[in-house]
GROMACS .gro file of C-alpha atoms in nm:
model
  133
    1MET     CA    1   5.029 -10.306  -4.066
    2VAL     CA    2   4.853 -10.286  -3.730
    3VAL     CA    3   4.884  -9.946  -3.562
    4LYS     CA    4   4.916  -9.970  -3.185
    5ASN     CA    5   4.812  -9.673  -2.979
    6LEU     CA    6   5.068  -9.555  -2.728
    7LYS     CA    7   4.987  -9.569  -2.356
    8LEU     CA    8   5.244  -9.450  -2.102
    9ILE     CA    9   5.212  -9.436  -1.724
   10ALA     CA   10   5.448  -9.208  -1.533
   11LYS     CA   11   5.516  -9.260  -1.162
   12THR     CA   12   5.863  -9.101  -1.132
   13GLU     CA   13   6.041  -8.786  -1.248
   14GLU     CA   14   6.230  -8.998  -1.504
   15ASP     CA   15   5.899  -9.134  -1.637
   16ILE     CA   16   5.772  -8.776  -1.680
   17LYS     CA   17   6.074  -8.704  -1.904
   18VAL     CA   18   5.971  -8.993  -2.132
   19VAL     CA   19   5.609  -8.869  -2.148
   20SER     CA   20   5.733  -8.515  -2.214
   21ALA     CA   21   5.955  -8.635  -2.500
   22HIS     CA   22   5.660  -8.809  -2.668
   23LEU     CA   23   5.451  -8.492  -2.636
   24GLN     CA   24   5.714  -8.260  -2.786
   25ASP     CA   25   5.564  -8.039  -3.061
   26SER     CA   26   5.205  -8.132  -2.963
   27ILE     CA   27   4.934  -7.871  -3.000
   28LEU     CA   28   4.614  -7.825  -2.804
   29SER     CA   29   4.325  -7.588  -2.778
   30VAL     CA   30   4.250  -7.409  -2.450
   31ALA     CA   31   3.901  -7.565  -2.483
   32ASP     CA   32   4.062  -7.911  -2.446
   33ILE     CA   33   4.187  -7.848  -2.091
   34ALA     CA   34   3.983  -7.956  -1.786
   35ASN     CA   35   4.047  -7.941  -1.413
   36LEU     CA   36   3.813  -8.178  -1.227
   37LYS     CA   37   3.872  -8.045  -0.875
   38LYS     CA   38   3.635  -8.281  -0.692
   39ASN     CA   39   3.801  -8.584  -0.854
   40LYS     CA   40   4.154  -8.439  -0.815
   41ILE     CA   41   4.212  -8.494  -1.188
   42PHE     CA   42   4.358  -8.262  -1.452
   43LEU     CA   43   4.308  -8.353  -1.820
   44MET     CA   44   4.435  -8.224  -2.152
   45GLN     CA   45   4.356  -8.353  -2.500
   46LEU     CA   46   4.646  -8.290  -2.735
   47ASN     CA   47   4.728  -8.346  -3.100
   48ARG     CA   48   5.053  -8.541  -3.060
   49PHE     CA   49   5.322  -8.577  -3.323
   50MET     CA   50   5.403  -8.950  -3.353
   51TRP     CA   51   5.777  -8.944  -3.282
   52GLU     CA   52   5.787  -9.321  -3.231
   53ASP     CA   53   5.685  -9.378  -3.596
   54VAL     CA   54   5.960  -9.150  -3.727
   55GLU     CA   55   6.216  -9.336  -3.513
   56LYS     CA   56   6.101  -9.667  -3.666
   57GLY     CA   57   6.117  -9.525  -4.018
   58VAL     CA   58   5.738  -9.542  -4.060
   59PHE     CA   59   5.606  -9.246  -4.257
   60ARG     CA   60   5.227  -9.238  -4.253
   61LYS     CA   61   5.025  -8.965  -4.419
   62ASN     CA   62   4.879  -8.853  -4.085
   63LYS     CA   63   5.164  -8.827  -3.836
   64ARG     CA   64   4.954  -8.682  -3.553
   65ILE     CA   65   4.722  -8.860  -3.312
   66ARG     CA   66   4.476  -8.737  -3.050
   67THR     CA   67   4.597  -8.823  -2.702
   68ILE     CA   68   4.478  -8.765  -2.346
   69LEU     CA   69   4.723  -8.649  -2.079
   70LYS     CA   70   4.581  -8.720  -1.732
   71PHE     CA   71   4.724  -8.607  -1.396
   72GLU     CA   72   4.579  -8.768  -1.082
   73ASN     CA   73   4.591  -8.676  -0.710
   74VAL     CA   74   4.601  -8.307  -0.806
   75ILE     CA   75   4.596  -8.059  -0.518
   76LYS     CA   76   4.620  -7.729  -0.708
   77VAL     CA   77   4.639  -7.596  -1.066
   78ASN     CA   78   4.758  -7.249  -1.173
   79SER     CA   79   4.830  -7.103  -1.514
   80LYS     CA   80   5.043  -6.820  -1.649
   81ASN     CA   81   4.981  -6.636  -1.979
   82ILE     CA   82   4.681  -6.854  -2.070
   83ASN     CA   83   4.349  -6.676  -2.114
   84GLN     CA   84   4.094  -6.942  -2.021
   85LEU     CA   85   3.813  -6.739  -2.181
   86LYS     CA   86   3.974  -6.767  -2.527
   87LYS     CA   87   3.878  -7.130  -2.587
   88ASP     CA   88   3.984  -7.120  -2.954
   89LYS     CA   89   4.348  -7.025  -2.876
   90PHE     CA   90   4.607  -7.295  -2.944
   91LEU     CA   91   4.906  -7.380  -2.726
   92ASP     CA   92   5.231  -7.536  -2.850
   93PHE     CA   93   5.366  -7.792  -2.602
   94LEU     CA   94   5.738  -7.770  -2.515
   95THR     CA   95   5.807  -7.978  -2.203
   96ILE     CA   96   5.704  -8.089  -1.854
   97GLU     CA   97   5.936  -7.985  -1.571
   98THR     CA   98   5.905  -8.167  -1.239
   99ASN     CA   99   6.044  -8.113  -0.892
  100GLN     CA  100   5.966  -8.236  -0.543
  101MET     CA  101   5.878  -7.964  -0.296
  102PRO     CA  102   5.984  -7.953   0.072
  103ASP     CA  103   5.636  -8.077   0.177
  104LYS     CA  104   5.697  -8.394  -0.038
  105ASN     CA  105   5.433  -8.290  -0.294
  106TYR     CA  106   5.534  -8.261  -0.659
  107GLU     CA  107   5.521  -7.951  -0.875
  108MET     CA  108   5.484  -8.023  -1.246
  109ASN     CA  109   5.508  -7.732  -1.489
  110ILE     CA  110   5.367  -7.789  -1.836
  111VAL     CA  111   5.555  -7.537  -2.049
  112PHE     CA  112   5.420  -7.402  -2.378
  113ALA     CA  113   5.565  -7.166  -2.637
  114GLY     CA  114   5.515  -6.796  -2.564
  115ASP     CA  115   5.602  -6.828  -2.194
  116SER     CA  116   5.269  -6.996  -2.111
  117VAL     CA  117   5.275  -7.241  -1.820
  118ILE     CA  118   5.030  -7.465  -1.636
  119LYS     CA  119   5.155  -7.549  -1.286
  120ILE     CA  120   5.014  -7.863  -1.123
  121VAL     CA  121   5.078  -7.949  -0.759
  122SER     CA  122   5.017  -8.316  -0.688
  123GLU     CA  123   5.050  -8.553  -0.393
  124VAL     CA  124   5.236  -8.810  -0.608
  125ILE     CA  125   5.340  -8.845  -0.969
  126GLU     CA  126   5.060  -9.031  -1.142
  127VAL     CA  127   5.040  -8.924  -1.505
  128THR     CA  128   4.896  -9.117  -1.800
  129LEU     CA  129   4.941  -9.052  -2.172
  130ASP     CA  130   4.675  -9.245  -2.364
  131ASP     CA  131   4.640  -9.224  -2.745
  132GLN     CA  132   4.280  -9.212  -2.864
  133GLY     CA  133   4.338  -9.259  -3.237
   0.00000   0.00000   0.00000
């Protein structure tokens, strides 16, 4: 059986809901978060639970895969209840909430367990989920 890595590109609020659903129950280390301000890119490397396999009835021994979540055209990034100095702390992904602001930019809140949030303000929605294997 050939395993295909998942790659999703989100350009709308509906697309973000699909990406968020695939990331549900993912875990990541604070060390695996990067904000590349000059490039206007925000990256996270997560350990994603492979929901698509469960839906197909495929039960592999390793049901998690490393994936990159990339936000482009990022204007600003803020976090709440995340100590960036504790690189070994793990975060449990819950969802991504999106809304368009009055200035036509988008606010995307990545919500984690324990009331931790990363808020990304972006010019447009341009988010990629890319499995690494």
